[in-house]
Coordinates of C-alpha atoms and ligand atoms in Angstrom, one line a residue:
X17 CA 0.3 0.2 0.2
X18 CA 1.1 3.3 -0.7
X19 CA 1.0 6.4 1.3
X20 CA -1.2 8.0 -0.8
X21 CA -4.6 5.7 -0.2
X22 CA -7.4 5.6 3.0
X23 CA -5.4 5.6 6.4
X24 CA -7.0 2.9 8.4
X25 CA -5.2 1.0 11.0
X26 CA -4.1 -2.0 8.9
X27 CA -4.8 -2.8 5.3
X28 CA -6.5 -6.1 6.2
X29 CA -8.5 -7.6 9.2
X30 CA -8.5 -11.1 9.4
X31 CA -11.2 -12.8 11.9
X32 CA -9.7 -16.7 12.9
X33 CA -6.3 -18.0 13.2
X34 CA -6.4 -21.7 11.7
X35 CA -6.2 -23.2 8.8
X36 CA -7.6 -20.8 6.9
X37 CA -6.5 -17.3 8.9
X38 CA -2.7 -18.8 8.8
X39 CA -3.0 -19.1 4.9
X40 CA -4.4 -16.5 3.7
X41 CA -2.0 -14.6 6.4
X42 CA 1.3 -15.9 4.9
X43 CA -0.4 -15.1 1.1
X44 CA -0.7 -11.2 2.4
X45 CA 2.8 -11.2 3.7
X46 CA 3.7 -12.2 0.3
X47 CA 1.6 -9.5 -1.5
X48 CA 2.7 -6.4 1.1
X49 CA -0.5 -6.0 2.4
X50 CA -0.3 -4.8 6.1
X51 CA -2.8 -7.0 8.9
X52 CA -4.0 -7.3 12.2
X53 CA -5.4 -10.8 12.7
X54 CA -8.3 -11.3 15.6
X55 CA -8.8 -14.8 17.0
X56 CA -10.7 -15.4 20.0
X57 CA -9.1 -18.3 21.7
X58 CA -6.3 -18.1 23.8
X59 CA -3.9 -20.3 21.5
X60 CA -3.7 -20.8 17.0
X61 CA -5.6 -23.0 15.8
X62 CA -9.1 -22.7 15.2
X63 CA -10.6 -26.0 15.0
X64 CA -7.6 -27.9 16.3
X65 CA -7.1 -25.3 19.2
X66 CA -10.9 -25.5 20.6
X67 CA -11.8 -29.2 20.1
X68 CA -9.9 -31.3 22.6
X69 CA -12.0 -33.7 23.8
X70 CA -10.8 -37.2 23.5
X71 CA -9.9 -38.9 20.1
X72 CA -10.5 -35.9 18.7
X73 CA -8.5 -36.2 15.1
X74 CA -8.5 -36.1 11.4
X75 CA -10.1 -38.0 9.0
X76 CA -7.9 -36.6 6.7
X77 CA -4.2 -38.7 5.8
X78 CA -1.6 -36.7 7.4
X79 CA -0.1 -35.6 4.4
X80 CA -3.5 -34.1 2.8
X81 CA -4.4 -32.6 5.8
X82 CA -1.8 -29.4 5.4
X83 CA -0.5 -27.5 3.3
X84 CA 0.6 -27.7 -0.1
X85 CA 1.9 -24.8 -1.0
X86 CA 5.5 -25.0 0.2
X87 CA 7.2 -27.4 -0.5
X88 CA 10.3 -26.8 1.9
X89 CA 7.5 -26.8 4.4
X90 CA 6.3 -29.9 3.6
X91 CA 9.6 -31.1 3.5
X92 CA 10.2 -29.5 7.1
X93 CA 6.9 -30.9 8.9
X94 CA 7.2 -35.1 10.5
X95 CA 3.9 -36.0 10.7
X96 CA 4.1 -38.9 13.2
X97 CA 0.1 -40.6 12.7
X98 CA -1.8 -42.0 9.7
X99 CA -4.6 -39.9 10.7
X100 CA -2.7 -36.9 13.1
X101 CA -4.6 -36.2 16.7
X102 CA -5.7 -32.8 17.5
X103 CA -2.4 -31.8 19.4
X104 CA -0.2 -33.0 16.9
X105 CA -2.0 -30.8 14.3
X106 CA -2.0 -28.1 16.9
X107 CA 1.2 -28.4 16.7
X108 CA 2.1 -28.3 12.9
X109 CA -0.4 -25.1 12.6
X110 CA 2.1 -23.4 15.4
X111 CA 4.5 -24.6 13.5
X112 CA 3.4 -22.6 10.8
X113 CA 2.4 -19.9 12.8
X114 CA 6.4 -19.7 13.5
X115 CA 8.2 -20.4 10.8
X116 CA 6.0 -18.2 8.5
X117 CA 6.6 -14.8 11.6
X118 CA 2.9 -14.0 12.0
X119 CA 2.3 -14.6 16.0
X120 CA 3.3 -10.7 15.7
X121 CA 0.5 -9.7 14.2
X122 CA -2.0 -12.2 15.5
X123 CA -3.6 -10.9 19.0
X124 CA -5.3 -13.8 21.2
X125 CA -8.1 -13.7 22.8
X126 CA -9.6 -11.2 20.8
X127 CA -13.0 -11.8 19.7
X128 CA -15.0 -9.9 17.3
X129 CA -18.2 -8.5 17.7
X130 CA -19.1 -7.0 15.1
X131 CA -17.9 -4.8 11.9
X132 CA -19.8 -2.1 10.1
X133 CA -18.6 -0.5 6.3
X134 CA -18.2 3.5 6.5
X135 CA -19.6 3.8 2.9
X136 CA -17.6 7.1 2.4
X137 CA -14.3 6.6 3.2
X138 CA -14.8 2.5 1.6
X139 CA -13.2 1.2 5.5
X140 CA -14.5 -1.1 8.0
X141 CA -14.3 -0.7 11.4
X142 CA -14.0 -4.1 14.0
X143 CA -14.8 -3.9 17.3
X144 CA -13.6 -6.6 19.7
X145 CA -15.7 -7.7 22.6
X146 CA -14.0 -5.8 24.6
X147 CA -14.7 -2.5 22.8
X148 CA -11.7 -1.2 21.0
X149 CA -11.8 -1.6 17.2
X150 CA -9.2 -1.3 14.4
X151 CA -10.4 -0.3 10.8
X152 CA -9.2 -2.2 7.8
X153 CA -9.7 -1.7 3.7
X154 CA -11.2 -5.8 3.9
X155 CA -12.3 -7.8 6.1
X156 CA -12.2 -11.0 5.8
X157 CA -13.2 -14.2 7.9
X158 CA -11.3 -16.7 7.9
X159 CA -13.7 -17.8 11.5
X160 CA -14.1 -21.6 10.2
X161 CA -16.9 -23.8 9.0
X162 CA -17.4 -25.9 12.4
X163 CA -16.4 -22.8 14.8
X164 CA -19.9 -22.2 15.8
X165 CA -21.3 -24.8 18.3
X166 CA -24.1 -26.0 18.5
X167 CA -26.3 -27.1 21.6
X168 CA -29.9 -27.9 21.9
X169 CA -31.8 -26.2 23.6
X170 CA -33.3 -28.4 26.8
X171 CA -35.4 -27.8 29.1
X172 CA -33.5 -27.8 32.7
X173 CA -29.9 -27.8 31.7
X174 CA -29.0 -25.1 34.3
X175 CA -30.0 -27.6 36.7
X176 CA -28.2 -30.4 36.1
X177 CA -26.0 -31.3 39.6
X178 CA -22.7 -32.7 37.6
X179 CA -20.9 -31.0 34.8
X180 CA -22.3 -30.4 31.1
X181 CA -20.0 -29.7 28.7
X182 CA -20.1 -29.2 23.9
X183 CA -17.6 -31.2 23.0
X184 CA -15.6 -27.9 21.1
X185 CA -15.2 -26.6 24.5
X186 CA -13.5 -29.0 26.0
X187 CA -11.7 -28.2 28.7
X188 CA -7.5 -28.2 28.4
X189 CA -7.1 -29.8 31.6
X190 CA -9.7 -32.5 30.9
X191 CA -12.0 -34.0 32.5
X192 CA -12.3 -37.0 35.2
X193 CA -14.4 -39.4 33.6
X194 CA -13.0 -42.6 36.2
X195 CA -15.5 -44.3 38.0
X196 CA -18.3 -41.6 36.5
X197 CA -21.3 -42.6 34.6
X198 CA -21.1 -40.1 31.6
X199 CA -24.2 -39.3 29.3
X200 CA -22.8 -39.0 25.2
X201 CA -25.5 -36.6 23.2
X202 CA -24.7 -37.3 19.4
X203 CA -23.5 -40.2 17.0
X204 CA -21.6 -38.0 14.8
X205 CA -17.6 -37.8 13.3
X206 CA -17.1 -36.1 16.6
X207 CA -19.1 -38.8 18.8
X208 CA -17.9 -41.4 17.1
X209 CA -14.7 -40.2 17.9
X210 CA -15.3 -39.5 21.7
X211 CA -17.4 -43.0 22.8
X212 CA -14.6 -45.2 22.0
X213 CA -12.1 -43.1 24.4
X214 CA -14.5 -42.4 27.3
X215 CA -15.5 -45.6 27.5
X216 CA -12.1 -46.7 28.2
X217 CA -12.1 -45.1 31.9
X218 CA -16.1 -43.8 32.3
X219 CA -17.8 -46.5 34.6
X220 CA -20.6 -46.2 32.6
X221 CA -21.3 -45.1 29.5
X222 CA -24.7 -44.0 27.7
X223 CA -24.9 -43.0 24.3
X224 CA -28.2 -41.3 23.3
X225 CA -28.5 -41.7 19.5
X226 CA -31.2 -39.9 17.3
X227 CA -29.9 -41.0 13.8
X228 CA -27.1 -43.5 13.3
X229 CA -24.1 -43.1 11.0
X230 CA -22.4 -44.8 8.4
X231 CA -19.1 -44.9 10.2
X232 CA -16.3 -46.3 8.2
X233 CA -12.9 -48.1 9.6
X234 CA -9.7 -45.7 9.9
X235 CA -7.2 -48.4 10.6
X236 CA -4.6 -45.6 11.9
X237 CA -1.3 -46.1 12.5
X238 CA 2.4 -44.3 13.1
X239 CA 4.2 -43.8 10.5
X240 CA 7.4 -45.2 10.0
X241 CA 10.5 -43.0 8.9
X242 CA 10.5 -45.3 6.1
X243 CA 7.1 -44.5 5.0
X244 CA 7.8 -40.2 5.9
X245 CA 10.6 -39.9 3.6
X246 CA 8.7 -42.1 0.6
X247 CA 6.2 -39.5 1.7
X248 CA 8.6 -36.6 1.0
X249 CA 9.8 -38.1 -2.2
X250 CA 6.2 -37.8 -3.4
X251 CA 5.7 -34.2 -2.7
X252 CA 4.8 -33.0 -6.0
X253 CA 2.1 -35.9 -7.2
X254 CA 0.7 -35.4 -3.9
X255 CA 0.0 -31.4 -4.2
X256 CA -1.0 -32.1 -7.3
X257 CA -3.3 -35.6 -6.6
X258 CA -5.4 -32.9 -3.6
X259 CA -6.3 -30.1 -5.8
X260 CA -7.2 -32.7 -8.6
X261 CA -9.4 -35.3 -6.2
X262 CA -12.7 -34.8 -5.8
X263 CA -13.2 -34.9 -2.4
X264 CA -9.3 -33.1 -2.4
X265 CA -7.9 -36.2 -0.6
X266 CA -5.1 -38.3 -1.7
X267 CA -7.2 -41.4 -3.9
X268 CA -7.7 -42.4 -6.7
X269 CA -11.0 -43.4 -8.8
X270 CA -12.1 -46.6 -8.9
X271 CA -12.4 -46.9 -11.6
X272 CA -15.3 -49.6 -12.1
X273 CA -19.3 -49.1 -11.2
X274 CA -21.1 -51.4 -9.2
X275 CA -23.0 -52.7 -12.4
X276 CA -19.7 -53.4 -13.6
X277 CA -18.7 -56.8 -11.7
X278 CA -20.5 -59.7 -10.0
X279 CA -22.8 -59.4 -6.5
X280 CA -19.5 -61.5 -4.9
X281 CA -17.0 -59.4 -6.6
X282 CA -18.9 -56.6 -5.1
X283 CA -18.2 -58.3 -1.4
X284 CA -14.8 -59.0 -2.5
X285 CA -14.5 -55.1 -3.2
X286 CA -16.1 -53.5 -0.2
X287 CA -14.1 -55.6 1.6
X288 CA -10.5 -54.5 -0.1
X289 CA -11.9 -50.6 1.2
X290 CA -13.3 -51.7 4.7
X291 CA -9.9 -53.4 5.6
X292 CA -7.5 -50.5 3.5
X293 CA -9.7 -47.7 6.0
X294 CA -10.1 -44.3 5.4
X295 CA -12.0 -42.4 2.6
X296 CA -10.6 -45.1 0.4
X297 CA -13.3 -47.5 1.2
X298 CA -16.0 -44.5 -0.4
X299 CA -13.9 -43.3 -3.2
X300 CA -12.0 -45.8 -4.7
X301 CA -14.5 -48.8 -4.4
X302 CA -16.9 -47.9 -6.6
X303 CA -17.7 -44.7 -9.1
X304 CA -21.2 -44.9 -8.9
X305 CA -21.7 -44.7 -5.0
X306 CA -23.2 -41.0 -5.1
X307 CA -24.7 -41.8 -8.7
X308 CA -27.6 -44.2 -7.9
X309 CA -29.5 -45.6 -5.3
X310 CA -28.8 -48.7 -6.2
X311 CA -25.4 -48.7 -6.1
X312 CA -25.4 -46.6 -3.1
X313 CA -27.3 -49.4 -1.2
X314 CA -24.8 -51.8 -2.1
X315 CA -22.4 -50.2 0.1
X316 CA -25.1 -48.4 2.7
X317 CA -25.9 -52.3 3.5
X318 CA -22.4 -53.7 3.3
X319 CA -21.4 -51.2 6.3
X320 CA -24.9 -52.7 7.8
X321 CA -23.8 -56.2 7.9
X322 CA -20.5 -55.2 9.3
X323 CA -22.3 -53.6 12.1
X324 CA -23.9 -56.7 12.7
X325 CA -20.7 -59.0 12.8
X326 CA -19.0 -56.3 14.5
X327 CA -21.4 -55.8 17.5
X328 CA -22.3 -58.9 20.0
X329 CA -26.0 -58.1 20.7
X330 CA -27.9 -58.0 17.3
X331 CA -30.9 -55.4 19.6
X332 CA -28.0 -53.1 19.7
X333 CA -26.9 -54.0 16.3
X334 CA -29.8 -53.1 14.0
X335 CA -30.1 -49.9 16.5
X336 CA -26.7 -48.7 15.5
X337 CA -27.5 -49.7 11.6
X338 CA -28.5 -46.8 9.7
X339 CA -31.3 -47.4 7.4
X340 CA -34.3 -45.2 4.8
X341 CA -31.0 -42.9 4.1
X342 CA -28.2 -43.5 1.2
X343 CA -24.3 -43.6 2.4
X344 CA -23.1 -40.7 3.0
X345 CA -25.9 -37.9 2.9
X346 CA -24.3 -37.8 5.9
X347 CA -20.7 -36.6 6.6
X348 CA -19.7 -40.1 6.8
X349 CA -17.6 -40.2 9.4
X350 CA -14.1 -42.9 10.5
X351 CA -14.1 -44.9 13.2
X352 CA -11.4 -46.0 15.7
X353 CA -13.3 -48.8 17.2
X354 CA -16.3 -47.0 17.2
X355 CA -18.8 -49.7 17.1
X356 CA -16.5 -52.6 19.1
X357 CA -16.6 -50.1 21.8
X358 CA -20.6 -51.0 22.3
X359 CA -19.7 -55.0 22.5
X360 CA -18.1 -53.2 26.1
X361 CA -20.1 -54.3 29.5
X362 CA -20.0 -50.1 30.6
X363 CA -21.6 -48.9 27.4
X364 CA -25.5 -48.6 26.8
X365 CA -27.2 -46.7 23.5
X366 CA -30.5 -45.6 24.2
X367 CA -32.3 -44.3 20.4
X368 CA -33.8 -40.9 21.3
X369 CA -35.1 -41.3 17.6
X370 CA -38.6 -41.4 19.2
X371 CA -38.3 -41.3 22.2
X372 CA -36.9 -37.5 22.3
X373 CA -34.0 -36.4 25.5
X374 CA -37.1 -33.7 27.8
X375 CA -35.2 -32.2 29.8
X376 CA -32.1 -32.0 32.6
X377 CA -32.8 -32.6 35.6
X378 CA -30.1 -32.1 38.7
X379 CA -29.6 -35.7 38.4
X380 CA -28.8 -36.6 34.7
X381 CA -31.7 -37.3 32.0
X382 CA -34.7 -37.8 31.1
X383 CA -36.3 -38.9 28.3
X384 CA -40.1 -38.1 26.1
X385 CA -41.7 -41.0 28.2
X386 CA -40.4 -40.0 31.3
X387 CA -37.5 -42.8 31.8
X388 CA -34.7 -40.9 33.5
X389 CA -30.9 -42.1 33.1
X390 CA -28.9 -40.6 36.0
X391 CA -25.1 -39.1 34.6
X392 CA -22.4 -37.3 36.2
X393 CA -21.0 -35.3 33.5
X394 CA -23.4 -34.7 30.2
X395 CA -20.9 -34.5 27.0
X396 CA -23.3 -32.4 24.3
X397 CA -21.7 -33.6 20.8
X398 CA -24.4 -32.3 18.7
X399 CA -22.2 -30.4 16.2
X400 CA -21.9 -26.6 14.5
X401 CA -24.2 -24.0 12.9
X402 CA -22.2 -25.1 10.2
X403 CA -20.8 -22.9 7.5
X404 CA -22.1 -19.3 8.4
X405 CA -22.2 -19.4 11.8
X406 CA -19.0 -18.1 12.6
X407 CA -20.2 -15.4 10.3
X408 CA -24.0 -14.5 10.6
X409 CA -22.5 -14.3 15.1
X410 CA -21.4 -11.5 14.5
X411 CA -23.1 -8.3 14.2
X412 CA -21.5 -7.5 10.0
X413 CA -23.2 -4.5 9.0
X414 CA -22.4 -3.4 5.1
X415 CA -23.9 -0.7 2.7
X416 CA -26.8 0.9 4.5
X417 CA -26.4 -0.7 7.5
X418 CA -27.9 -3.9 6.5
X419 CA -26.5 -6.7 8.9
X420 CA -25.4 -10.0 7.0
X421 CA -28.5 -11.6 9.4
X422 CA -31.0 -9.4 7.2
X423 CA -29.1 -10.7 3.9
X424 CA -29.0 -14.2 4.8
X425 CA -32.0 -14.0 6.4
X426 CA -33.5 -16.6 3.3
X427 CA -30.3 -18.5 3.4
X428 CA -26.7 -17.6 2.2
X429 CA -25.8 -16.1 -1.0
X430 CA -22.3 -15.6 -2.0
X431 CA -20.3 -15.3 -4.9
X432 CA -18.3 -18.4 -5.2
X433 CA -18.8 -18.5 -1.6
X434 CA -15.6 -16.0 -1.0
X435 CA -18.4 -12.5 -1.9
X436 CA -21.9 -11.4 -0.7
X437 CA -23.9 -8.3 -2.2
X438 CA -23.9 -5.3 0.4
X439 CA -20.7 -6.0 2.3
X440 CA -18.1 -4.7 -0.6
X441 CA -14.4 -6.0 0.6
X442 CA -15.5 -8.3 2.8
X443 CA -14.1 -11.6 2.3
X444 CA -14.8 -14.9 3.7
X445 CA -12.5 -18.0 3.6
X446 CA -14.7 -20.8 3.7
X447 CA -17.2 -19.1 3.5
X448 CA -20.8 -20.9 2.4
X449 CA -21.2 -22.3 -0.1
X450 CA -16.9 -23.5 -0.9
X451 CA -16.1 -27.0 -1.8
X452 CA -17.3 -29.6 0.1
X453 CA -14.2 -31.5 0.7
X454 CA -10.7 -31.5 2.3
X455 CA -10.0 -29.1 4.3
X456 CA -6.7 -27.5 3.5
X457 CA -6.8 -27.6 -0.5
X458 CA -9.9 -26.0 0.1
X459 CA -8.4 -23.4 2.1
X460 CA -5.3 -22.7 -0.3
X461 CA -7.7 -22.5 -3.0
X462 CA -9.8 -20.1 -1.9
X463 CA -7.1 -18.0 -0.8
X464 CA -5.4 -18.1 -3.8
X465 CA -8.5 -16.5 -5.6
X466 CA -8.5 -14.1 -2.6
X467 CA -4.9 -13.3 -3.9
X468 CA -5.6 -12.6 -7.0
X469 CA -8.5 -10.5 -6.5
X470 CA -6.6 -8.5 -4.1
X471 CA -3.4 -7.7 -6.4
X472 CA -6.3 -6.4 -9.1
X473 CA -7.9 -4.1 -6.5
X474 CA -5.0 -2.4 -5.9
X475 CA -3.5 -2.6 -9.2
X476 CA -7.3 -0.8 -10.0
X477 CA -6.8 1.7 -7.6
X478 CA -10.8 1.1 -7.1
X479 CA -12.2 1.1 -3.3
X480 CA -14.1 -1.5 -3.9
X481 CA -14.8 -5.4 -4.8
X482 CA -18.4 -6.5 -4.1
X483 CA -20.3 -9.2 -5.6
X484 CA -24.0 -8.5 -8.1
X485 CA -27.1 -10.1 -7.2
X486 CA -26.9 -11.8 -10.8
X487 CA -23.7 -13.8 -9.5
X488 CA -24.9 -15.0 -6.7
X489 CA -28.1 -16.4 -8.0
X490 CA -26.1 -18.3 -10.9
X491 CA -24.1 -19.9 -8.1
X492 CA -26.7 -20.9 -5.6
X493 CA -28.4 -22.3 -9.1
X494 CA -25.4 -24.3 -9.5
X495 CA -25.0 -25.8 -6.5
X496 CA -28.6 -26.9 -6.1
X497 CA -27.5 -28.5 -9.8
X498 CA -24.1 -29.9 -8.5
X499 CA -25.7 -31.3 -5.1
X500 CA -29.1 -32.7 -6.7
X501 CA -27.0 -34.7 -9.5
X502 CA -26.2 -36.7 -6.5
X503 CA -27.6 -39.7 -3.9
X504 CA -25.6 -37.0 -1.3
X505 CA -29.0 -34.6 -2.2
X506 CA -31.5 -36.8 0.2
X507 CA -29.1 -34.8 2.9
X508 CA -32.2 -32.3 4.4
X509 CA -34.2 -35.1 5.1
X510 CA -31.9 -36.5 7.4
X511 CA -30.9 -33.1 9.0
X512 CA -27.2 -32.6 7.4
X513 CA -25.4 -30.1 8.3
X514 CA -24.8 -29.8 4.1
X515 CA -27.6 -28.0 4.1
X516 CA -28.6 -26.4 7.6
X517 CA -30.6 -29.3 8.5
X518 CA -29.3 -29.9 11.2
X519 CA -30.0 -26.5 13.1
X520 CA -33.9 -26.1 14.0
X521 CA -35.1 -22.9 12.6
X522 CA -32.0 -22.4 9.8
X523 CA -33.1 -22.0 6.4
X524 CA -32.2 -24.9 4.4
X525 CA -29.7 -23.8 1.4
X526 CA -26.8 -25.8 -0.2
X527 CA -24.4 -24.7 2.2
X528 CA -21.8 -26.3 0.3
X529 CA -19.9 -27.1 -3.2
X530 CA -20.5 -30.3 -4.5
X531 CA -18.2 -30.3 -7.9
X532 CA -14.8 -31.4 -6.0
X533 CA -12.0 -29.1 -5.6
X534 CA -10.6 -28.9 -9.0
X535 CA -13.7 -28.1 -10.2
X536 CA -14.1 -25.2 -8.6
X537 CA -10.8 -24.1 -9.5
X538 CA -11.7 -24.0 -12.8
X539 CA -14.6 -21.7 -12.0
X540 CA -12.9 -19.9 -9.8
X541 CA -10.2 -19.1 -12.5
X542 CA -13.2 -18.8 -15.4
X543 CA -14.5 -15.6 -13.0
X544 CA -11.0 -14.5 -13.4
X545 CA -10.6 -15.3 -17.0
X546 CA -14.1 -13.5 -17.5
X547 CA -12.8 -10.8 -16.6
X548 CA -13.8 -10.7 -12.4
X549 CA -17.3 -11.7 -13.8
X550 CA -20.1 -11.4 -11.2
X551 CA -18.1 -8.8 -8.9
X552 CA -18.7 -4.7 -9.9
X553 CA -15.6 -2.7 -8.8
X554 CA -15.7 0.5 -7.8
X555 CA -14.4 4.1 -6.4
X556 CA -10.6 5.1 -5.8
X557 CA -8.6 3.9 -3.1
X558 CA -6.7 7.4 -3.9
X559 CA -6.9 9.5 -0.3
X560 CA -9.5 12.2 -1.0
X561 CA -6.6 14.7 -0.1
X562 CA -3.5 12.7 -1.7
X563 CA -1.8 14.8 -4.2
X564 CA -1.5 13.5 -7.5
X565 CA 2.1 12.3 -8.3
Ligands
NAP17 P1 -23.0 -33.7 13.9 O1 -22.4 -34.5 12.5 O2 -23.9 -32.6 13.4 O3 -23.6 -33.8 14.3 C1 -24.2 -34.1 15.6 C2 -24.7 -35.5 16.6 O4 -25.7 -34.4 17.2 C3 -25.5 -36.1 15.8 O5 -25.8 -37.2 15.9 C4 -27.3 -35.1 16.0 O6 -28.3 -36.1 15.6 C5 -27.1 -35.3 16.8 N1 -28.2 -34.2 18.0 C6 -28.0 -33.2 17.9 N2 -29.4 -32.5 18.4 C7 -29.8 -33.8 19.0 C8 -31.0 -33.7 19.6 N3 -31.4 -32.8 20.2 N4 -31.8 -35.1 20.5 C9 -30.5 -36.0 20.2 N5 -29.0 -35.8 19.1 C10 -29.5 -35.0 18.6 O7 -21.8 -32.8 15.1 P2 -20.3 -33.4 15.0 O8 -20.2 -34.9 14.9 O9 -19.3 -32.4 15.5 O10 -19.0 -32.9 13.2 C11 -19.9 -31.9 12.5 C12 -18.5 -32.1 11.6 O11 -17.3 -31.6 12.3 C13 -18.5 -33.3 10.9 O12 -19.3 -33.7 10.2 C14 -16.6 -33.5 10.6 O13 -17.0 -32.8 9.5 C15 -16.0 -32.3 11.8 N6 -15.7 -33.2 12.3 C16 -14.6 -33.8 12.1 C17 -13.8 -34.6 12.5 C18 -13.0 -35.0 11.6 O14 -12.5 -34.8 10.5 N7 -11.7 -35.8 12.8 C19 -13.6 -34.6 13.8 C20 -15.2 -34.8 14.5 C21 -16.0 -33.4 13.7 P3 -29.4 -36.2 14.5 O15 -28.1 -37.0 13.4 O16 -30.1 -37.2 14.4 O17 -29.4 -34.4 13.7

């Protein structure tokens, strides 16, 4: 920035020092754009700072759950596990912050309360919870798609006599569950990781399950020195494949459909995927899993049969076996001996699908039919107001005082998931309507697009960049088409966060781009190639009293 541009405290304010925020900071440094990052947590890492519940780890293989833009960075870091645990990822992100000297521009423990756009100066004023304010030209929200926690509004929770916690606020020192009766609400990816871990120590674990998930085995293991050496030698291939693969992982196509092989061969192939672990089971067995109900049902039934084989009590197995909805229309969790945990004498499964949680009492939980369960510790693994929550929980005001809540009253609307009309120079990293895929390659794609957008803004001398309504409508239509082509579109019926259906009262709208990382990247490139189609650039960034050169 030159001294002739409008004076602000810094060029950009970034919200969030997690995976997306850190990558944004590295990019802005390269561009010479000054910034300040406000991070609510007392440490760096975003999701990986907050989600420290026992068992928390990635569902992505470590060599893909990292930045790919810098070959040296990729080679410098040694991953310990195939699927790294929370501490490992938190350490990695702290390593990145130090390596790129980012800490000096990050303010920890700083929660952004709101941000207001001033039309005269085309600047943003950001207000923190403690009342302090700061100004910038660019307001970049990198709060994370799964940051705003959701806890059901359970009657009587304030009267509960034990300890209750949401998994994303697990205390740093842990919770001592030894000898305690623990109740867990929720069997999404978080509950699936947590349940086997707590079962090892608690006197008793009662799982309150509303919808069973299709859980596939992770098969985590430590990486050897040889593994690490060969992964580093393979860095170029990995970097290319995560940008090309639909889900942004080190995976290939199966190259076959369920209809290409006999039922016996189908079972053999699925068995291979089950044994190798991770998302290979979904992406490298049959290419029609997401495309036809028949193919999806072959895979779904295979998982149900696995549950029936693993879980010794047939009644419990049937309760755990998902029925009536396609595999992957809710995000498939990876399990670490999840189904095996139900063979322990201290784990009980309670089906609350038709007998809902009614209230918390001083001693535990009561269901709608009056059945009561005594618990000492109550854990809500109940997920997040995904995608939009980290943005709408702030008081963001754009042109004419329009709030983000008003603008998105009928569902989020964006162009490319990066910008939204009425909020000039507000950019989102992982905003709604960005790809549903492994987070790091998605973040890298978005930040690379943002980098080009900011370069264009700076070079053009325009004051603001803003999405048009037409572009947002087209993007929403495009996203509908992408999701409706897949069997995953049934997510609305099964309360999937893909479409906002997990939060009571939230408008149902497609919140993710289901076309894959490479297709999203092609869309962003097309926008650039077509002269920033769908964006308007207005005003002049020059100071009104600047002396012309
Ligand atoms: P989630 O998938 O939204 O699951 C929330 C669970 O809480 C569901 O089982 C839901 O039941 C249940 N629930 C919510 N309200 C309830 C109520 N009133 N009564 C009974 N049950 C209720 O949340 P999550 O497990 O935290 O996972 C969210 C996402 O975070 C994941 O899909 C994943 O993308 C990410 N994550 C990733 C990892 C990883 O990569 N390893 C780990 C954890 C989380 P219904 O299904 O019936 O609504």
